[in-house]
PDB file of C-alpha atoms in Angstrom:
ATOM      1  CA  UNK A  52     -84.565  28.576   5.270  1.00 39.00           C
ATOM      2  CA  UNK A  53     -83.130  30.658   8.104  1.00 40.00           C
ATOM      3  CA  UNK A  54     -79.917  30.088   9.976  1.00 40.00           C
ATOM      4  CA  UNK A  55     -80.188  30.922  13.669  1.00 37.00           C
ATOM      5  CA  UNK A  56     -77.644  33.106  15.435  1.00 40.00           C
ATOM      6  CA  UNK A  57     -76.268  34.792  12.304  1.00 40.00           C
ATOM      7  CA  UNK A  58     -75.550  38.498  11.785  1.00 40.00           C
ATOM      8  CA  UNK A  59     -77.977  38.526   8.872  1.00 40.00           C
ATOM      9  CA  UNK A  60     -80.343  35.904   7.388  1.00 37.00           C
ATOM     10  CA  UNK A  61     -79.024  33.726   4.578  1.00 39.00           C
ATOM     11  CA  UNK A  62     -81.776  32.768   2.174  1.00 33.00           C
ATOM     12  CA  UNK A  63     -82.177  29.278   0.738  1.00 35.00           C
ATOM     13  CA  UNK A  64     -81.334  30.639  -2.705  1.00 34.00           C
ATOM     14  CA  UNK A  65     -77.716  31.022  -1.636  1.00 35.00           C
ATOM     15  CA  UNK A  66     -77.356  27.336  -0.848  1.00 34.00           C
ATOM     16  CA  UNK A  67     -75.423  25.297  -3.434  1.00 35.00           C
ATOM     17  CA  UNK A  68     -74.185  28.443  -5.208  1.00 38.00           C
ATOM     18  CA  UNK A  69     -70.533  28.146  -6.156  1.00 34.00           C
ATOM     19  CA  UNK A  70     -68.409  31.202  -5.693  1.00 38.00           C
ATOM     20  CA  UNK A  71     -65.891  31.953  -8.414  1.00 37.00           C
ATOM     21  CA  UNK A  72     -62.289  32.856  -7.812  1.00 36.00           C
ATOM     22  CA  UNK A  73     -61.657  35.694  -5.337  1.00 36.00           C
ATOM     23  CA  UNK A  74     -58.594  37.011  -7.020  1.00 38.00           C
ATOM     24  CA  UNK A  75     -57.263  40.311  -5.806  1.00 40.00           C
ATOM     25  CA  UNK A  76     -55.733  42.088  -8.776  1.00 40.00           C
ATOM     26  CA  UNK A  77     -52.641  44.239  -8.882  1.00 39.00           C
ATOM     27  CA  UNK A  78     -52.826  48.001  -8.551  1.00 42.00           C
ATOM     28  CA  UNK A  79     -53.996  48.058 -12.158  1.00 54.00           C
ATOM     29  CA  UNK A  80     -56.545  45.464 -13.248  1.00 59.00           C
ATOM     30  CA  UNK A  81     -55.428  45.651 -16.844  1.00 57.00           C
ATOM     31  CA  UNK A  82     -52.055  47.248 -16.265  1.00 47.00           C
ATOM     32  CA  UNK A  83     -48.622  46.534 -14.972  1.00 36.00           C
ATOM     33  CA  UNK A  84     -48.816  45.881 -11.257  1.00 38.00           C
ATOM     34  CA  UNK A  85     -46.707  47.289  -8.480  1.00 37.00           C
ATOM     35  CA  UNK A  86     -45.342  45.507  -5.405  1.00 35.00           C
ATOM     36  CA  UNK A  87     -47.809  45.277  -2.537  1.00 40.00           C
ATOM     37  CA  UNK A  88     -47.274  48.198  -0.175  1.00 41.00           C
ATOM     38  CA  UNK A  89     -47.385  48.095   3.571  1.00 40.00           C
ATOM     39  CA  UNK A  90     -49.676  50.321   5.606  1.00 41.00           C
ATOM     40  CA  UNK A  91     -46.896  52.929   5.921  1.00 44.00           C
ATOM     41  CA  UNK A  92     -46.340  52.958   2.144  1.00 43.00           C
ATOM     42  CA  UNK A  93     -43.065  51.002   2.140  1.00 44.00           C
ATOM     43  CA  UNK A  94     -42.371  47.628   0.546  1.00 39.00           C
ATOM     44  CA  UNK A  95     -41.120  45.153   3.183  1.00 41.00           C
ATOM     45  CA  UNK A  96     -38.081  43.083   2.166  1.00 41.00           C
ATOM     46  CA  UNK A  97     -39.005  39.631   0.932  1.00 37.00           C
ATOM     47  CA  UNK A  98     -36.562  37.948   3.293  1.00 33.00           C
ATOM     48  CA  UNK A  99     -38.172  39.693   6.268  1.00 42.00           C
ATOM     49  CA  UNK A 100     -41.625  38.543   5.179  1.00 37.00           C
ATOM     50  CA  UNK A 101     -40.478  34.955   4.770  1.00 37.00           C
ATOM     51  CA  UNK A 102     -38.896  34.986   8.220  1.00 42.00           C
ATOM     52  CA  UNK A 103     -42.093  36.337   9.729  1.00 45.00           C
ATOM     53  CA  UNK A 104     -44.151  33.679   7.953  1.00 40.00           C
ATOM     54  CA  UNK A 105     -41.929  30.867   9.239  1.00 40.00           C
ATOM     55  CA  UNK A 106     -41.998  32.238  12.771  1.00 44.00           C
ATOM     56  CA  UNK A 107     -45.765  32.604  12.733  1.00 40.00           C
ATOM     57  CA  UNK A 108     -46.208  29.067  11.428  1.00 38.00           C
ATOM     58  CA  UNK A 109     -44.383  27.721  14.471  1.00 38.00           C
ATOM     59  CA  UNK A 110     -46.729  29.530  16.847  1.00 39.00           C
ATOM     60  CA  UNK A 111     -49.930  27.858  15.688  1.00 36.00           C
ATOM     61  CA  UNK A 112     -50.704  24.207  16.349  1.00 36.00           C
ATOM     62  CA  UNK A 113     -52.860  22.818  13.577  1.00 37.00           C
ATOM     63  CA  UNK A 114     -55.572  20.186  13.690  1.00 38.00           C
ATOM     64  CA  UNK A 115     -56.505  18.317  10.533  1.00 38.00           C
ATOM     65  CA  UNK A 116     -59.816  16.912  11.738  1.00 40.00           C
ATOM     66  CA  UNK A 117     -62.664  16.961   9.252  1.00 41.00           C
ATOM     67  CA  UNK A 118     -65.248  18.156  11.797  1.00 59.00           C
ATOM     68  CA  UNK A 119     -66.004  21.850  12.182  1.00 75.00           C
ATOM     69  CA  UNK A 120     -65.082  21.595  15.855  1.00 83.00           C
ATOM     70  CA  UNK A 121     -66.209  23.554  18.923  1.00 91.00           C
ATOM     71  CA  UNK A 122     -67.404  27.100  18.130  1.00 93.00           C
ATOM     72  CA  UNK A 123     -64.709  29.759  18.303  1.00 95.00           C
ATOM     73  CA  UNK A 124     -64.365  33.225  16.804  1.00 96.00           C
ATOM     74  CA  UNK A 125     -61.122  32.002  15.196  1.00 96.00           C
ATOM     75  CA  UNK A 126     -61.658  30.215  11.874  1.00 96.00           C
ATOM     76  CA  UNK A 127     -59.226  27.701  10.387  1.00 96.00           C
ATOM     77  CA  UNK A 128     -59.171  27.618   6.565  1.00 96.00           C
ATOM     78  CA  UNK A 129     -57.440  24.721   4.815  1.00 94.00           C
ATOM     79  CA  UNK A 130     -56.390  23.956   1.237  1.00 94.00           C
ATOM     80  CA  UNK A 131     -55.800  27.551   0.163  1.00 92.00           C
ATOM     81  CA  UNK A 132     -53.633  28.315  -2.885  1.00 90.00           C
ATOM     82  CA  UNK A 133     -49.981  29.001  -2.154  1.00 90.00           C
ATOM     83  CA  UNK A 134     -50.133  32.402  -3.865  1.00 87.00           C
ATOM     84  CA  UNK A 135     -53.166  33.596  -1.884  1.00 87.00           C
ATOM     85  CA  UNK A 136     -53.116  37.072  -0.313  1.00 88.00           C
ATOM     86  CA  UNK A 137     -54.374  38.300   3.056  1.00 91.00           C
ATOM     87  CA  UNK A 138     -57.039  40.291   1.220  1.00 87.00           C
ATOM     88  CA  UNK A 139     -58.496  37.187  -0.416  1.00 86.00           C
ATOM     89  CA  UNK A 140     -58.688  35.298   2.872  1.00 91.00           C
ATOM     90  CA  UNK A 141     -60.262  38.255   4.679  1.00 91.00           C
ATOM     91  CA  UNK A 142     -62.880  38.491   1.911  1.00 86.00           C
ATOM     92  CA  UNK A 143     -64.278  35.127   3.003  1.00 88.00           C
ATOM     93  CA  UNK A 144     -65.196  36.501   6.413  1.00 90.00           C
ATOM     94  CA  UNK A 145     -66.339  40.044   5.585  1.00 85.00           C
ATOM     95  CA  UNK A 146     -69.985  39.193   4.771  1.00 83.00           C
ATOM     96  CA  UNK A 147     -70.411  37.797   8.281  1.00 87.00           C
ATOM     97  CA  UNK A 148     -68.829  40.553  10.365  1.00 87.00           C
ATOM     98  CA  UNK A 149     -65.637  42.454  11.060  1.00 90.00           C
ATOM     99  CA  UNK A 150     -62.398  40.512  10.623  1.00 93.00           C
ATOM    100  CA  UNK A 151     -60.021  41.509  13.423  1.00 93.00           C
ATOM    101  CA  UNK A 152     -56.958  39.398  12.612  1.00 94.00           C
ATOM    102  CA  UNK A 153     -55.533  37.191   9.869  1.00 95.00           C
ATOM    103  CA  UNK A 154     -52.629  34.768   9.642  1.00 94.00           C
ATOM    104  CA  UNK A 155     -51.405  33.080   6.464  1.00 93.00           C
ATOM    105  CA  UNK A 156     -49.225  29.988   6.405  1.00 93.00           C
ATOM    106  CA  UNK A 157     -48.656  29.624   2.693  1.00 91.00           C
ATOM    107  CA  UNK A 158     -46.246  26.697   2.910  1.00 92.00           C
ATOM    108  CA  UNK A 159     -48.953  24.693   4.678  1.00 94.00           C
ATOM    109  CA  UNK A 160     -51.748  26.023   2.414  1.00 95.00           C
ATOM    110  CA  UNK A 161     -53.623  27.145   5.502  1.00 96.00           C
ATOM    111  CA  UNK A 162     -54.868  30.361   7.073  1.00 96.00           C
ATOM    112  CA  UNK A 163     -56.606  31.659  10.183  1.00 96.00           C
ATOM    113  CA  UNK A 164     -58.942  34.595  10.559  1.00 96.00           C
ATOM    114  CA  UNK A 165     -60.492  35.990  13.719  1.00 96.00           C
ATOM    115  CA  UNK A 166     -63.923  37.591  13.664  1.00 95.00           C
ATOM    116  CA  UNK A 167     -65.121  40.060  16.274  1.00 92.00           C
ATOM    117  CA  UNK A 168     -67.659  37.655  17.761  1.00 92.00           C
ATOM    118  CA  UNK A 169     -68.380  33.958  17.996  1.00 94.00           C
ATOM    119  CA  UNK A 170     -71.859  34.350  16.482  1.00 93.00           C
ATOM    120  CA  UNK A 171     -70.315  35.804  13.331  1.00 92.00           C
ATOM    121  CA  UNK A 172     -67.903  32.889  13.132  1.00 94.00           C
ATOM    122  CA  UNK A 173     -70.800  30.452  13.532  1.00 93.00           C
ATOM    123  CA  UNK A 174     -72.620  32.106  10.637  1.00 91.00           C
ATOM    124  CA  UNK A 175     -69.520  31.793   8.483  1.00 91.00           C
ATOM    125  CA  UNK A 176     -68.959  28.114   9.279  1.00 93.00           C
ATOM    126  CA  UNK A 177     -72.636  27.256   8.732  1.00 90.00           C
ATOM    127  CA  UNK A 178     -72.711  28.977   5.367  1.00 86.00           C
ATOM    128  CA  UNK A 179     -69.457  27.558   4.038  1.00 87.00           C
ATOM    129  CA  UNK A 180     -70.409  24.054   5.080  1.00 86.00           C
ATOM    130  CA  UNK A 181     -73.311  24.392   2.640  1.00 83.00           C
ATOM    131  CA  UNK A 182     -71.471  26.404  -0.026  1.00 79.00           C
ATOM    132  CA  UNK A 183     -67.832  25.473  -0.493  1.00 80.00           C
ATOM    133  CA  UNK A 184     -65.691  28.650  -0.521  1.00 83.00           C
ATOM    134  CA  UNK A 185     -63.455  29.146  -3.540  1.00 80.00           C
ATOM    135  CA  UNK A 186     -60.185  31.062  -3.821  1.00 82.00           C
ATOM    136  CA  UNK A 187     -58.692  31.371  -7.306  1.00 76.00           C
ATOM    137  CA  UNK A 188     -60.827  28.484  -8.499  1.00 73.00           C
ATOM    138  CA  UNK A 189     -59.698  26.175  -5.711  1.00 82.00           C
ATOM    139  CA  UNK A 190     -62.184  24.879  -3.097  1.00 86.00           C
ATOM    140  CA  UNK A 191     -61.226  25.540   0.516  1.00 89.00           C
ATOM    141  CA  UNK A 192     -62.361  24.009   3.794  1.00 93.00           C
ATOM    142  CA  UNK A 193     -63.591  26.001   6.783  1.00 94.00           C
ATOM    143  CA  UNK A 194     -63.747  24.858  10.405  1.00 95.00           C
ATOM    144  CA  UNK A 195     -63.446  26.300  13.898  1.00 96.00           C
ATOM    145  CA  UNK A 196     -59.947  26.667  15.258  1.00 94.00           C
ATOM    146  CA  UNK A 197     -58.998  25.189  18.625  1.00 93.00           C
ATOM    147  CA  UNK A 198     -57.687  28.671  19.470  1.00 92.00           C
ATOM    148  CA  UNK A 199     -60.037  31.121  21.153  1.00 93.00           C
ATOM    149  CA  UNK A 200     -57.939  34.079  20.044  1.00 93.00           C
ATOM    150  CA  UNK A 201     -55.480  34.604  17.214  1.00 91.00           C
ATOM    151  CA  UNK A 202     -52.301  36.054  18.693  1.00 86.00           C
ATOM    152  CA  UNK A 203     -49.055  36.713  16.854  1.00 78.00           C
ATOM    153  CA  UNK A 204     -45.922  38.326  18.264  1.00 77.00           C
ATOM    154  CA  UNK A 205     -44.593  39.302  14.841  1.00 81.00           C
ATOM    155  CA  UNK A 206     -46.133  42.253  12.986  1.00 82.00           C
ATOM    156  CA  UNK A 207     -46.944  41.448   9.354  1.00 87.00           C
ATOM    157  CA  UNK A 208     -47.260  44.716   7.372  1.00 89.00           C
ATOM    158  CA  UNK A 209     -49.234  43.059   4.575  1.00 87.00           C
ATOM    159  CA  UNK A 210     -51.764  41.641   7.045  1.00 89.00           C
ATOM    160  CA  UNK A 211     -52.103  44.968   8.851  1.00 89.00           C
ATOM    161  CA  UNK A 212     -52.669  46.801   5.564  1.00 87.00           C
ATOM    162  CA  UNK A 213     -55.332  44.299   4.485  1.00 86.00           C
ATOM    163  CA  UNK A 214     -57.128  44.515   7.840  1.00 89.00           C
ATOM    164  CA  UNK A 215     -57.063  48.297   7.718  1.00 85.00           C
ATOM    165  CA  UNK A 216     -58.540  48.276   4.215  1.00 80.00           C
ATOM    166  CA  UNK A 217     -61.258  45.855   5.347  1.00 80.00           C
ATOM    167  CA  UNK A 218     -62.213  47.935   8.386  1.00 78.00           C
ATOM    168  CA  UNK A 219     -65.700  49.271   7.799  1.00 62.00           C
ATOM    169  CA  UNK A 220     -66.325  47.011   4.803  1.00 63.00           C
ATOM    170  CA  UNK A 221     -67.797  44.151   6.828  1.00 61.00           C
ATOM    171  CA  UNK A 222     -71.474  43.300   6.988  1.00 59.00           C
ATOM    172  CA  UNK A 223     -73.511  45.498   9.342  1.00 55.00           C
ATOM    173  CA  UNK A 224     -75.020  43.887  12.424  1.00 49.00           C
ATOM    174  CA  UNK A 225     -78.635  42.810  12.760  1.00 41.00           C
ATOM    175  CA  UNK A 226     -79.637  43.836   9.259  1.00 42.00           C
ATOM    176  CA  UNK A 227     -81.393  42.117   6.421  1.00 46.00           C
ATOM    177  CA  UNK A 228     -79.484  40.468   3.610  1.00 50.00           C
ATOM    178  CA  UNK A 229     -77.080  42.999   2.035  1.00 61.00           C
ATOM    179  CA  UNK A 230     -77.981  44.219  -1.417  1.00 79.00           C
ATOM    180  CA  UNK A 231     -76.519  42.630  -4.509  1.00 91.00           C
ATOM    181  CA  UNK A 232     -76.437  45.737  -6.723  1.00 96.00           C
ATOM    182  CA  UNK A 233     -73.192  47.711  -6.838  1.00 96.00           C
ATOM    183  CA  UNK A 234     -72.803  51.284  -8.071  1.00 97.00           C
ATOM    184  CA  UNK A 235     -69.484  51.818  -9.827  1.00 98.00           C
ATOM    185  CA  UNK A 236     -68.052  55.230 -10.696  1.00 97.00           C
ATOM    186  CA  UNK A 237     -65.075  55.300 -13.061  1.00 97.00           C
ATOM    187  CA  UNK A 238     -62.825  58.284 -12.378  1.00 96.00           C
ATOM    188  CA  UNK A 239     -60.078  59.631 -14.640  1.00 94.00           C
ATOM    189  CA  UNK A 240     -61.465  57.663 -17.565  1.00 93.00           C
ATOM    190  CA  UNK A 241     -58.852  58.064 -20.298  1.00 92.00           C
ATOM    191  CA  UNK A 242     -59.871  54.861 -22.077  1.00 92.00           C
ATOM    192  CA  UNK A 243     -63.336  53.363 -22.608  1.00 92.00           C
ATOM    193  CA  UNK A 244     -64.574  50.852 -20.029  1.00 94.00           C
ATOM    194  CA  UNK A 245     -67.151  48.691 -21.764  1.00 95.00           C
ATOM    195  CA  UNK A 246     -69.864  46.374 -20.496  1.00 96.00           C
ATOM    196  CA  UNK A 247     -67.686  43.432 -21.524  1.00 95.00           C
ATOM    197  CA  UNK A 248     -64.692  44.750 -19.559  1.00 95.00           C
ATOM    198  CA  UNK A 249     -66.864  45.263 -16.468  1.00 96.00           C
ATOM    199  CA  UNK A 250     -68.281  41.766 -16.821  1.00 96.00           C
ATOM    200  CA  UNK A 251     -64.835  40.175 -17.032  1.00 93.00           C
ATOM    201  CA  UNK A 252     -63.531  42.105 -14.025  1.00 93.00           C
ATOM    202  CA  UNK A 253     -66.476  41.434 -11.712  1.00 93.00           C
ATOM    203  CA  UNK A 254     -67.013  37.825 -12.854  1.00 90.00           C
ATOM    204  CA  UNK A 255     -63.861  36.857 -10.987  1.00 83.00           C
ATOM    205  CA  UNK A 256     -65.770  37.392  -7.743  1.00 82.00           C
ATOM    206  CA  UNK A 257     -69.031  35.651  -8.582  1.00 83.00           C
ATOM    207  CA  UNK A 258     -71.804  35.498 -11.151  1.00 89.00           C
ATOM    208  CA  UNK A 259     -72.677  38.817 -12.789  1.00 95.00           C
ATOM    209  CA  UNK A 260     -76.370  38.889 -13.650  1.00 96.00           C
ATOM    210  CA  UNK A 261     -76.981  42.373 -15.057  1.00 98.00           C
ATOM    211  CA  UNK A 262     -75.064  45.528 -15.988  1.00 98.00           C
ATOM    212  CA  UNK A 263     -76.348  49.003 -16.849  1.00 98.00           C
ATOM    213  CA  UNK A 264     -73.903  51.765 -17.828  1.00 97.00           C
ATOM    214  CA  UNK A 265     -74.601  55.477 -18.141  1.00 96.00           C
ATOM    215  CA  UNK A 266     -72.980  58.893 -17.925  1.00 95.00           C
ATOM    216  CA  UNK A 267     -73.951  61.380 -15.202  1.00 93.00           C
ATOM    217  CA  UNK A 268     -72.321  64.799 -14.841  1.00 91.00           C
ATOM    218  CA  UNK A 269     -69.808  63.735 -17.492  1.00 91.00           C
ATOM    219  CA  UNK A 270     -68.742  60.787 -15.330  1.00 94.00           C
ATOM    220  CA  UNK A 271     -69.072  57.205 -16.497  1.00 96.00           C
ATOM    221  CA  UNK A 272     -70.989  54.985 -14.071  1.00 97.00           C
ATOM    222  CA  UNK A 273     -72.291  51.434 -13.967  1.00 98.00           C
ATOM    223  CA  UNK A 274     -74.819  49.466 -11.953  1.00 98.00           C
ATOM    224  CA  UNK A 275     -73.806  45.835 -11.563  1.00 98.00           C
ATOM    225  CA  UNK A 276     -76.070  43.178 -10.101  1.00 97.00           C
ATOM    226  CA  UNK A 277     -74.286  40.146  -8.649  1.00 94.00           C
ATOM    227  CA  UNK A 278     -75.984  36.806  -8.032  1.00 88.00           C
ATOM    228  CA  UNK A 279     -75.629  36.948  -4.240  1.00 82.00           C
ATOM    229  CA  UNK A 280     -74.440  39.322  -1.491  1.00 80.00           C
ATOM    230  CA  UNK A 281     -71.320  37.269  -0.776  1.00 78.00           C
ATOM    231  CA  UNK A 282     -70.044  37.921  -4.305  1.00 82.00           C
ATOM    232  CA  UNK A 283     -71.083  41.570  -4.099  1.00 86.00           C
ATOM    233  CA  UNK A 284     -69.142  42.096  -0.857  1.00 83.00           C
ATOM    234  CA  UNK A 285     -66.074  40.335  -2.248  1.00 81.00           C
ATOM    235  CA  UNK A 286     -66.101  42.392  -5.450  1.00 86.00           C
ATOM    236  CA  UNK A 287     -66.570  45.678  -3.597  1.00 88.00           C
ATOM    237  CA  UNK A 288     -63.804  44.999  -1.101  1.00 84.00           C
ATOM    238  CA  UNK A 289     -61.353  43.688  -3.682  1.00 83.00           C
ATOM    239  CA  UNK A 290     -61.943  46.201  -6.492  1.00 89.00           C
ATOM    240  CA  UNK A 291     -62.762  49.504  -4.812  1.00 90.00           C
ATOM    241  CA  UNK A 292     -59.986  52.004  -5.557  1.00 90.00           C
ATOM    242  CA  UNK A 293     -58.258  49.911  -8.210  1.00 91.00           C
ATOM    243  CA  UNK A 294     -57.387  51.083 -11.712  1.00 94.00           C
ATOM    244  CA  UNK A 295     -58.724  49.305 -14.780  1.00 94.00           C
ATOM    245  CA  UNK A 296     -55.803  50.589 -16.848  1.00 93.00           C
ATOM    246  CA  UNK A 297     -52.426  51.876 -15.708  1.00 91.00           C
ATOM    247  CA  UNK A 298     -52.806  55.123 -13.739  1.00 91.00           C
ATOM    248  CA  UNK A 299     -56.368  55.744 -14.946  1.00 93.00           C
ATOM    249  CA  UNK A 300     -59.961  54.482 -14.939  1.00 94.00           C
ATOM    250  CA  UNK A 301     -60.161  54.212 -11.148  1.00 95.00           C
ATOM    251  CA  UNK A 302     -63.119  52.255  -9.737  1.00 96.00           C
ATOM    252  CA  UNK A 303     -65.102  53.771  -6.861  1.00 96.00           C
ATOM    253  CA  UNK A 304     -67.638  51.206  -5.628  1.00 95.00           C
ATOM    254  CA  UNK A 305     -70.582  51.451  -3.241  1.00 93.00           C
ATOM    255  CA  UNK A 306     -73.780  49.501  -2.728  1.00 92.00           C
ATOM    256  CA  UNK A 307     -76.729  50.838  -4.690  1.00 93.00           C
ATOM    257  CA  UNK A 308     -80.078  51.549  -3.042  1.00 91.00           C
ATOM    258  CA  UNK A 309     -81.712  49.416  -5.723  1.00 94.00           C
ATOM    259  CA  UNK A 310     -82.709  45.852  -4.909  1.00 91.00           C
ATOM    260  CA  UNK A 311     -82.534  44.699  -8.534  1.00 95.00           C
ATOM    261  CA  UNK A 312     -81.879  46.037 -12.033  1.00 97.00           C
ATOM    262  CA  UNK A 313     -84.433  46.175 -14.835  1.00 96.00           C
ATOM    263  CA  UNK A 314     -82.574  45.748 -18.113  1.00 96.00           C
ATOM    264  CA  UNK A 315     -84.615  46.332 -21.275  1.00 95.00           C
ATOM    265  CA  UNK A 316     -81.949  45.911 -23.950  1.00 96.00           C
ATOM    266  CA  UNK A 317     -78.837  43.819 -24.544  1.00 96.00           C
ATOM    267  CA  UNK A 318     -76.347  46.130 -26.221  1.00 96.00           C
ATOM    268  CA  UNK A 319     -73.125  48.043 -25.553  1.00 95.00           C
ATOM    269  CA  UNK A 320     -74.823  50.090 -22.803  1.00 95.00           C
ATOM    270  CA  UNK A 321     -76.606  47.385 -20.837  1.00 97.00           C
ATOM    271  CA  UNK A 322     -76.757  43.607 -20.583  1.00 97.00           C
ATOM    272  CA  UNK A 323     -78.957  41.030 -18.876  1.00 97.00           C
ATOM    273  CA  UNK A 324     -76.827  37.892 -18.737  1.00 97.00           C
ATOM    274  CA  UNK A 325     -79.804  35.912 -17.422  1.00 96.00           C
ATOM    275  CA  UNK A 326     -81.902  36.764 -20.504  1.00 96.00           C
ATOM    276  CA  UNK A 327     -79.919  36.682 -23.772  1.00 94.00           C
ATOM    277  CA  UNK A 328     -83.110  37.081 -25.850  1.00 95.00           C
ATOM    278  CA  UNK A 329     -83.695  40.754 -25.064  1.00 95.00           C
ATOM    279  CA  UNK A 330     -83.787  43.116 -28.071  1.00 94.00           C
ATOM    280  CA  UNK A 331     -80.764  45.215 -28.958  1.00 91.00           C
ATOM    281  CA  UNK A 332     -82.474  48.605 -28.922  1.00 81.00           C
ATOM    282  CA  UNK A 333     -80.575  51.751 -29.849  1.00 69.00           C
ATOM    283  CA  UNK A 334     -76.909  52.232 -28.995  1.00 56.00           C
ATOM    284  CA  UNK A 335     -75.191  55.576 -28.536  1.00 53.00           C
ATOM    285  CA  UNK A 336     -71.435  55.563 -28.003  1.00 50.00           C
ATOM    286  CA  UNK A 337     -70.441  59.087 -29.044  1.00 50.00           C
ATOM    287  CA  UNK A 338     -69.696  61.640 -26.362  1.00 49.00           C
ATOM    288  CA  UNK A 339     -68.748  59.157 -23.663  1.00 52.00           C
ATOM    289  CA  UNK A 340     -65.509  59.723 -21.732  1.00 54.00           C
ATOM    290  CA  UNK A 341     -62.719  57.912 -23.516  1.00 53.00           C
ATOM    291  CA  UNK A 342     -64.938  57.046 -26.501  1.00 50.00           C
ATOM    292  CA  UNK A 343     -62.958  56.257 -29.636  1.00 47.00           C
ATOM    293  CA  UNK A 344     -59.654  55.923 -27.738  1.00 51.00           C
ATOM    294  CA  UNK A 345     -58.109  52.509 -27.492  1.00 55.00           C
ATOM    295  CA  UNK A 346     -55.546  51.708 -24.769  1.00 56.00           C
ATOM    296  CA  UNK A 347     -52.046  50.743 -25.795  1.00 52.00           C
ATOM    297  CA  UNK A 348     -51.485  46.959 -25.474  1.00 44.00           C
ATOM    298  CA  UNK A 349     -48.795  47.542 -22.838  1.00 47.00           C
ATOM    299  CA  UNK A 350     -51.521  48.765 -20.484  1.00 52.00           C
ATOM    300  CA  UNK A 351     -53.269  45.381 -20.642  1.00 43.00           C
ATOM    301  CA  UNK A 352     -50.894  43.131 -18.727  1.00 31.00           C
ATOM    302  CA  UNK A 353     -53.594  41.166 -16.853  1.00 37.00           C
ATOM    303  CA  UNK A 354     -55.515  38.564 -18.804  1.00 38.00           C
ATOM    304  CA  UNK A 355     -59.149  38.776 -17.714  1.00 44.00           C
ATOM    305  CA  UNK A 356     -60.362  35.959 -19.930  1.00 39.00           C
ATOM    306  CA  UNK A 357     -62.094  32.981 -18.389  1.00 39.00           C
TER     307      UNK A 357
END
């Protein structure tokens, strides 16, 4: 099945897939988080942010119709969690093109994003009318906005920082379906990062199918195959540059050139979650960065359990 007028084809296999929670972690995935920083590195006062949010909410007239509406490059997203971040909302649009603006109205559980072109917005609406988008385990609803452009007179530092981080991470134009295999490099690895830890972290952004870990040039790396490109894009955008533990184990994520992973053994080095009957094979844990060192419990503030 092909969808006409989209930046890249969406195969039939994506239809009816449910995305898992797109939860943007703190600065440390397993550590104590820090307040969200603005683009200039400063933390805006909470009162100022609340005032901006209230002012912005007054500038947008909402429509609660159930139809997707007349095509527009501005997308209206309803029923979002109150605690949602700009990053999580932007992640919904990244696989379809560059997101040029975002507006959150948390008190109304609604958001708006603007894509760079109407064709990209059409691809997004078509896809999410077949596959309900999920944010933090909550289904959301996507439709065209009645606005042709998303304009705000107030500058939101959090939104600007999220847009800047997303710049360049959107889907390329006129290409085939993006790959689903991510290459992860773990820098400053003071503690071991296991297959199970990787699975828990990346599972928050979609279904993890396969993981292969290895060490190259004394640097721990992993290849992670997600179930679909939407999940792969969301995981890359949300996790790239984050720390697994406080001030260490930094994730550097890119797309791999591989189309799929071939896992031969299910053990502490590799795992095929689609085939639990694979043999265990040999396991070698000695000599890995951080091997034998266990992180202090205070570094594990975020519960990654399902």
